Amino acid sequence: MKIRLFRSIALSLVLLSGYWQGHAQIVPFPYEIKKEVTGDSAMVVSAHPLATKTGLEILRKGGNAVDAAIAVQFALAVVYPQAGNIGGGGFMIYRGSDGTTAALDFREKAPAAATETMYQDSLGNVIQAKSRLGIFAAGVPGTVDGMWEAHKKYGSLPWGELVTPAIELANKGFQITEREAKQLNAERFTFVRQCSIMPAFVKMEDWVAGDWLIQKELGMTLGRIAGYGRDGFYTGAMAGLITNEMKKRGGLISSADLSNYHSVWREPLIFRYKDAEIISMPMPSSGGVLLRQMLGMIASYPIASYGFHSAAAVHLMAEAERRAYADRAVHMGDPDFWDVPVQQLTDSAYLAGRMANFRPDSATASAGVQAGKFKESDETTHFSIVDAMGNAVSVTTTLNDSYGSRVVVAGAGFILNNEMDDFSAKPGAPNLYGAVGGKANAVAPMKRPLSSMTPTIVVRNGKPWLVVGTPGGTKIPTSVFQVMVNVLDFGMPLTDAVQTGRFHHQWSPDKIFMEDGALPEDTISRLQAMGHILEGCDPIGRVEAIIRLENGRWQGVADSRGDDAADGY
Ligand code: DON
């Protein structure tokens, strides 16, 4: 990809706003999409204006942040089908106004019939398509159980009220944006190949902006969930529709897999960086540990004095990213199956030791594991919410790839994930995001695949200060890391911190990936002189963030890389 280069390395608001506008070229239709909003009481930022609106309505009628999160999750399953889901999974970080914290793991699980070599042929070669497309790629969905558990613990409004807006959106339909139309058109034939009946996402002629997407079957499924809670999805008629689809198309998920699925409350990963307390996701997401490692590795360097996006700052951050991701490949996996040495990995002496061979003027070569090609897209989604009571919720949720496995369960209208690809199909074999792994993340029955999702809440002076997260596969932790450094070290306003260009290093492949125009020309040539290989890439992440301003008001910022929208009051 051609890399457009900036002429100056100087950070200026002019440059930043120019970059930002560059990403806002696709005019969304037909909604008002607010990218930056301030409010006194409550705020929602999500990937779709209708989901943001749904969450805000719940908050306005007295629901808390968890109520709003549940309503947003179900609304996204309708209006943002490439990633919003009931057939996938995710993670939630919660911080209550009383200071309590919680981490909910509703990640998909491998079916009981899964085996370590299920994505290899008889010669041991990885068959990539098997873990990426079609029903064999699906893990047991976790979203509905996750929302049910979150509601049991923290919900204040009746469950049915939180699902109803999504039912209405599915039954009445909604007008799609230009971006959505393009994505659906691009996937038409994949859906046709993978589905046993024609799903609502396919029509003969091209979708155009403003077309109505009506999803009656999904409306019925959501109706069952509204009426029967988690059982309306994991047992009875709905389980029958899912297992029928499995039988028809050779999938592994059984009715026992469904009824046995349970999300898990885990201890959030909590650590300090400067004067901030950071609450993030523990295993089976690598996100929180990677974030802690990267921040820990740069903590003793005066990065602010290097200058934003200077060669010295990017070099330091990329070297920290490289070292953290090398650990990810070997040590990280589902903690219920693998003893992840979190204590050692996040120990400050260990992190200082990792940087012992850091040289300020030269790149450290990554030890060579054959790497796969990167893939950038919008398949996961994040939303951030604060309520008028002072509770904060940060949720990242996914089908993995765009529209997951592309299998729409016949009669149920929802898309199944392809999360099984997040496992390491074979030691050293790259997944969709080029990430490699080994034993720690090998496939096993009922195991959860290692994730990179990093829903995070930052507390300052005893109050929630920043709620943040993003999609982006393995680029998620580095995106959250950069937003954090932008606000905490470079003192940037949140809008600039989110909308500015991003870069990414993940140890293997040994390259710095950068968004088009993200880094100044001078920085690029200095990094090259240090021995870094730089490569342009598609937009990185879609950060949805909320910050408490100095005057105490909330500011919501939605990433300009998509149709993402903020709103509050
Ligand atoms: O759990 C993970 O890390 C991935 N399945 C997330 C996928 C993702 O972010 C795709 N979005 N670009």
mmCIF file with all atom_site columns, N, CA and C and ligand atoms in Angstrom, residues 91 107 285-286 328 375-381 396-402 418-419 422 433 449-453 470-474 476 541, ligand 1:
data_model
loop_
_atom_site.group_PDB
_atom_site.id
_atom_site.type_symbol
_atom_site.label_atom_id
_atom_site.label_alt_id
_atom_site.label_comp_id
_atom_site.label_asym_id
_atom_site.label_entity_id
_atom_site.label_seq_id
_atom_site.pdbx_PDB_ins_code
_atom_site.Cartn_x
_atom_site.Cartn_y
_atom_site.Cartn_z
_atom_site.occupancy
_atom_site.B_iso_or_equiv
_atom_site.pdbx_formal_charge
_atom_site.auth_seq_id
_atom_site.auth_comp_id
_atom_site.auth_asym_id
_atom_site.auth_atom_id
_atom_site.pdbx_PDB_model_num
ATOM   1   N N  . PHE A 1 91  ? -16.013 -9.677  26.496 1.00 0.00 ? 91  PHE A N  1
ATOM   2   C CA . PHE A 1 91  ? -15.566 -9.421  27.866 1.00 0.00 ? 91  PHE A CA 1
ATOM   3   C C  . PHE A 1 91  ? -16.135 -8.089  28.342 1.00 0.00 ? 91  PHE A C  1
ATOM   4   N N  . ARG A 1 107 ? -16.523 -15.251 26.805 1.00 0.00 ? 107 ARG A N  1
ATOM   5   C CA . ARG A 1 107 ? -15.811 -15.736 25.627 1.00 0.00 ? 107 ARG A CA 1
ATOM   6   C C  . ARG A 1 107 ? -16.396 -17.090 25.184 1.00 0.00 ? 107 ARG A C  1
ATOM   7   N N  . SER A 1 285 ? -8.100  -13.271 28.023 1.00 0.00 ? 285 SER A N  1
ATOM   8   C CA . SER A 1 285 ? -7.659  -12.267 27.069 1.00 0.00 ? 285 SER A CA 1
ATOM   9   C C  . SER A 1 285 ? -6.235  -11.883 27.426 1.00 0.00 ? 285 SER A C  1
ATOM   10  N N  . SER A 1 286 ? -5.409  -11.781 26.407 1.00 0.00 ? 286 SER A N  1
ATOM   11  C CA . SER A 1 286 ? -4.039  -11.331 26.639 1.00 0.00 ? 286 SER A CA 1
ATOM   12  C C  . SER A 1 286 ? -4.010  -9.816  26.832 1.00 0.00 ? 286 SER A C  1
ATOM   13  N N  . ARG A 1 328 ? 3.325   -13.277 24.662 1.00 0.00 ? 328 ARG A N  1
ATOM   14  C CA . ARG A 1 328 ? 1.965   -13.725 24.328 1.00 0.00 ? 328 ARG A CA 1
ATOM   15  C C  . ARG A 1 328 ? 2.009   -15.064 23.595 1.00 0.00 ? 328 ARG A C  1
ATOM   16  N N  . LYS A 1 375 ? -4.367  -9.124  8.562  1.00 0.00 ? 375 LYS A N  1
ATOM   17  C CA . LYS A 1 375 ? -5.668  -8.846  7.985  1.00 0.00 ? 375 LYS A CA 1
ATOM   18  C C  . LYS A 1 375 ? -6.296  -7.754  8.840  1.00 0.00 ? 375 LYS A C  1
ATOM   19  N N  . GLU A 1 376 ? -6.755  -6.711  8.191  1.00 0.00 ? 376 GLU A N  1
ATOM   20  C CA . GLU A 1 376 ? -7.363  -5.635  8.965  1.00 0.00 ? 376 GLU A CA 1
ATOM   21  C C  . GLU A 1 376 ? -8.831  -5.501  8.574  1.00 0.00 ? 376 GLU A C  1
ATOM   22  N N  . SER A 1 377 ? -9.670  -5.421  9.572  1.00 0.00 ? 377 SER A N  1
ATOM   23  C CA . SER A 1 377 ? -11.086 -5.185  9.290  1.00 0.00 ? 377 SER A CA 1
ATOM   24  C C  . SER A 1 377 ? -11.813 -4.794  10.556 1.00 0.00 ? 377 SER A C  1
ATOM   25  N N  . ASP A 1 378 ? -13.162 -4.807  10.506 1.00 0.00 ? 378 ASP A N  1
ATOM   26  C CA . ASP A 1 378 ? -13.947 -4.225  11.596 1.00 0.00 ? 378 ASP A CA 1
ATOM   27  C C  . ASP A 1 378 ? -14.792 -5.284  12.264 1.00 0.00 ? 378 ASP A C  1
ATOM   28  N N  . GLU A 1 379 ? -14.217 -6.382  12.645 1.00 0.00 ? 379 GLU A N  1
ATOM   29  C CA . GLU A 1 379 ? -15.050 -7.515  13.002 1.00 0.00 ? 379 GLU A CA 1
ATOM   30  C C  . GLU A 1 379 ? -15.453 -7.556  14.455 1.00 0.00 ? 379 GLU A C  1
ATOM   31  N N  . THR A 1 380 ? -14.746 -6.862  15.266 1.00 0.00 ? 380 THR A N  1
ATOM   32  C CA . THR A 1 380 ? -15.061 -6.856  16.688 1.00 0.00 ? 380 THR A CA 1
ATOM   33  C C  . THR A 1 380 ? -15.668 -5.494  16.966 1.00 0.00 ? 380 THR A C  1
ATOM   34  N N  . THR A 1 381 ? -16.229 -5.305  18.120 1.00 0.00 ? 381 THR A N  1
ATOM   35  C CA . THR A 1 381 ? -16.724 -3.968  18.406 1.00 0.00 ? 381 THR A CA 1
ATOM   36  C C  . THR A 1 381 ? -16.653 -3.692  19.898 1.00 0.00 ? 381 THR A C  1
ATOM   37  N N  . THR A 1 396 ? -16.000 -5.246  25.162 1.00 0.00 ? 396 THR A N  1
ATOM   38  C CA . THR A 1 396 ? -15.575 -5.567  23.799 1.00 0.00 ? 396 THR A CA 1
ATOM   39  C C  . THR A 1 396 ? -16.192 -6.912  23.449 1.00 0.00 ? 396 THR A C  1
ATOM   40  N N  . THR A 1 397 ? -16.790 -6.988  22.270 1.00 0.00 ? 397 THR A N  1
ATOM   41  C CA . THR A 1 397 ? -17.544 -8.183  21.893 1.00 0.00 ? 397 THR A CA 1
ATOM   42  C C  . THR A 1 397 ? -17.288 -8.496  20.428 1.00 0.00 ? 397 THR A C  1
ATOM   43  N N  . THR A 1 398 ? -17.364 -9.776  20.070 1.00 0.00 ? 398 THR A N  1
ATOM   44  C CA . THR A 1 398 ? -16.905 -10.137 18.729 1.00 0.00 ? 398 THR A CA 1
ATOM   45  C C  . THR A 1 398 ? -17.511 -11.427 18.195 1.00 0.00 ? 398 THR A C  1
ATOM   46  N N  . LEU A 1 399 ? -17.473 -11.518 16.857 1.00 0.00 ? 399 LEU A N  1
ATOM   47  C CA . LEU A 1 399 ? -17.708 -12.793 16.169 1.00 0.00 ? 399 LEU A CA 1
ATOM   48  C C  . LEU A 1 399 ? -16.376 -13.314 15.652 1.00 0.00 ? 399 LEU A C  1
ATOM   49  N N  . ASN A 1 400 ? -15.299 -12.605 15.951 1.00 0.00 ? 400 ASN A N  1
ATOM   50  C CA . ASN A 1 400 ? -13.943 -12.744 15.425 1.00 0.00 ? 400 ASN A CA 1
ATOM   51  C C  . ASN A 1 400 ? -13.871 -12.057 14.075 1.00 0.00 ? 400 ASN A C  1
ATOM   52  N N  . ASP A 1 401 ? -13.928 -12.798 12.975 1.00 0.00 ? 401 ASP A N  1
ATOM   53  C CA . ASP A 1 401 ? -13.827 -12.196 11.651 1.00 0.00 ? 401 ASP A CA 1
ATOM   54  C C  . ASP A 1 401 ? -15.120 -11.429 11.336 1.00 0.00 ? 401 ASP A C  1
ATOM   55  N N  . SER A 1 402 ? -15.081 -10.623 10.276 1.00 0.00 ? 402 SER A N  1
ATOM   56  C CA . SER A 1 402 ? -16.270 -9.889  9.860  1.00 0.00 ? 402 SER A CA 1
ATOM   57  C C  . SER A 1 402 ? -17.400 -10.883 9.548  1.00 0.00 ? 402 SER A C  1
ATOM   58  N N  . ASN A 1 418 ? -16.542 -17.279 14.306 1.00 0.00 ? 418 ASN A N  1
ATOM   59  C CA . ASN A 1 418 ? -15.449 -18.190 13.890 1.00 0.00 ? 418 ASN A CA 1
ATOM   60  C C  . ASN A 1 418 ? -14.271 -18.010 14.856 1.00 0.00 ? 418 ASN A C  1
ATOM   61  N N  . GLU A 1 419 ? -14.624 -18.010 16.148 1.00 0.00 ? 419 GLU A N  1
ATOM   62  C CA . GLU A 1 419 ? -13.627 -17.732 17.194 1.00 0.00 ? 419 GLU A CA 1
ATOM   63  C C  . GLU A 1 419 ? -12.595 -18.841 17.338 1.00 0.00 ? 419 GLU A C  1
ATOM   64  N N  . ASP A 1 422 ? -8.956  -18.247 16.779 1.00 0.00 ? 422 ASP A N  1
ATOM   65  C CA . ASP A 1 422 ? -8.078  -17.581 17.759 1.00 0.00 ? 422 ASP A CA 1
ATOM   66  C C  . ASP A 1 422 ? -7.214  -18.586 18.515 1.00 0.00 ? 422 ASP A C  1
ATOM   67  N N  . TYR A 1 433 ? -4.823  -12.923 12.366 1.00 0.00 ? 433 TYR A N  1
ATOM   68  C CA . TYR A 1 433 ? -4.139  -11.672 12.686 1.00 0.00 ? 433 TYR A CA 1
ATOM   69  C C  . TYR A 1 433 ? -2.633  -11.837 12.662 1.00 0.00 ? 433 TYR A C  1
ATOM   70  N N  . PRO A 1 449 ? -10.452 -19.847 23.476 1.00 0.00 ? 449 PRO A N  1
ATOM   71  C CA . PRO A 1 449 ? -9.291  -19.381 22.713 1.00 0.00 ? 449 PRO A CA 1
ATOM   72  C C  . PRO A 1 449 ? -8.747  -18.073 23.280 1.00 0.00 ? 449 PRO A C  1
ATOM   73  N N  . LEU A 1 450 ? -7.432  -17.899 23.191 1.00 0.00 ? 450 LEU A N  1
ATOM   74  C CA . LEU A 1 450 ? -6.790  -16.671 23.690 1.00 0.00 ? 450 LEU A CA 1
ATOM   75  C C  . LEU A 1 450 ? -7.285  -15.469 22.889 1.00 0.00 ? 450 LEU A C  1
ATOM   76  N N  . SER A 1 451 ? -7.597  -14.407 23.603 1.00 0.00 ? 451 SER A N  1
ATOM   77  C CA . SER A 1 451 ? -8.105  -13.197 22.970 1.00 0.00 ? 451 SER A CA 1
ATOM   78  C C  . SER A 1 451 ? -7.115  -12.049 23.148 1.00 0.00 ? 451 SER A C  1
ATOM   79  N N  . SER A 1 452 ? -7.347  -10.968 22.395 1.00 0.00 ? 452 SER A N  1
ATOM   80  C CA . SER A 1 452 ? -6.575  -9.733  22.589 1.00 0.00 ? 452 SER A CA 1
ATOM   81  C C  . SER A 1 452 ? -7.469  -8.602  23.084 1.00 0.00 ? 452 SER A C  1
ATOM   82  N N  . MET A 1 453 ? -8.736  -8.889  23.306 1.00 0.00 ? 453 MET A N  1
ATOM   83  C CA . MET A 1 453 ? -9.673  -7.808  23.621 1.00 0.00 ? 453 MET A CA 1
ATOM   84  C C  . MET A 1 453 ? -9.312  -7.162  24.960 1.00 0.00 ? 453 MET A C  1
ATOM   85  N N  . THR A 1 470 ? -11.404 -1.139  22.014 1.00 0.00 ? 470 THR A N  1
ATOM   86  C CA . THR A 1 470 ? -11.425 -1.098  20.555 1.00 0.00 ? 470 THR A CA 1
ATOM   87  C C  . THR A 1 470 ? -11.464 -2.508  19.972 1.00 0.00 ? 470 THR A C  1
ATOM   88  N N  . PRO A 1 471 ? -11.933 -2.661  18.716 1.00 0.00 ? 471 PRO A N  1
ATOM   89  C CA . PRO A 1 471 ? -11.659 -3.892  17.975 1.00 0.00 ? 471 PRO A CA 1
ATOM   90  C C  . PRO A 1 471 ? -10.254 -3.814  17.371 1.00 0.00 ? 471 PRO A C  1
ATOM   91  N N  . GLY A 1 472 ? -9.880  -4.832  16.595 1.00 0.00 ? 472 GLY A N  1
ATOM   92  C CA . GLY A 1 472 ? -8.600  -4.769  15.867 1.00 0.00 ? 472 GLY A CA 1
ATOM   93  C C  . GLY A 1 472 ? -7.743  -6.011  15.993 1.00 0.00 ? 472 GLY A C  1
ATOM   94  N N  . GLY A 1 473 ? -8.313  -7.119  16.501 1.00 0.00 ? 473 GLY A N  1
ATOM   95  C CA . GLY A 1 473 ? -7.522  -8.346  16.625 1.00 0.00 ? 473 GLY A CA 1
ATOM   96  C C  . GLY A 1 473 ? -6.313  -8.097  17.523 1.00 0.00 ? 473 GLY A C  1
ATOM   97  N N  . THR A 1 474 ? -5.147  -8.537  17.058 1.00 0.00 ? 474 THR A N  1
ATOM   98  C CA . THR A 1 474 ? -3.948  -8.355  17.883 1.00 0.00 ? 474 THR A CA 1
ATOM   99  C C  . THR A 1 474 ? -3.553  -6.888  18.008 1.00 0.00 ? 474 THR A C  1
ATOM   100 N N  . ILE A 1 476 ? -5.470  -4.677  19.091 1.00 0.00 ? 476 ILE A N  1
ATOM   101 C CA . ILE A 1 476 ? -6.276  -4.071  20.157 1.00 0.00 ? 476 ILE A CA 1
ATOM   102 C C  . ILE A 1 476 ? -5.391  -3.567  21.303 1.00 0.00 ? 476 ILE A C  1
ATOM   103 N N  . GLY A 1 541 ? -7.999  -0.322  14.448 1.00 0.00 ? 541 GLY A N  1
ATOM   104 C CA . GLY A 1 541 ? -8.908  -0.161  15.580 1.00 0.00 ? 541 GLY A CA 1
ATOM   105 C C  . GLY A 1 541 ? -10.038 0.818   15.332 1.00 0.00 ? 541 GLY A C  1
HETATM 106 O O1 . DON B 2 .   ? -10.531 -12.081 20.609 1.00 0.00 ? 1   DON B O1 1
HETATM 107 C C1 . DON B 2 .   ? -9.785  -11.566 19.792 1.00 0.00 ? 1   DON B C1 1
HETATM 108 O O2 . DON B 2 .   ? -8.714  -11.078 20.082 1.00 0.00 ? 1   DON B O2 1
HETATM 109 C C2 . DON B 2 .   ? -10.226 -11.467 18.343 1.00 0.00 ? 1   DON B C2 1
HETATM 110 N N1 . DON B 2 .   ? -11.184 -12.500 18.051 1.00 0.00 ? 1   DON B N1 1
HETATM 111 C C3 . DON B 2 .   ? -10.764 -10.106 18.110 1.00 0.00 ? 1   DON B C3 1
HETATM 112 C C4 . DON B 2 .   ? -11.165 -9.884  16.692 1.00 0.00 ? 1   DON B C4 1
HETATM 113 C C5 . DON B 2 .   ? -11.163 -8.467  16.306 1.00 0.00 ? 1   DON B C5 1
HETATM 114 O O3 . DON B 2 .   ? -10.859 -7.585  17.040 1.00 0.00 ? 1   DON B O3 1
HETATM 115 C C6 . DON B 2 .   ? -11.507 -8.211  14.888 1.00 0.00 ? 1   DON B C6 1
HETATM 116 N N2 . DON B 2 .   ? -11.598 -6.813  14.622 1.00 0.00 ? 1   DON B N2 1
HETATM 117 N N3 . DON B 2 .   ? -10.962 -6.171  13.909 1.00 0.00 ? 1   DON B N3 1
#
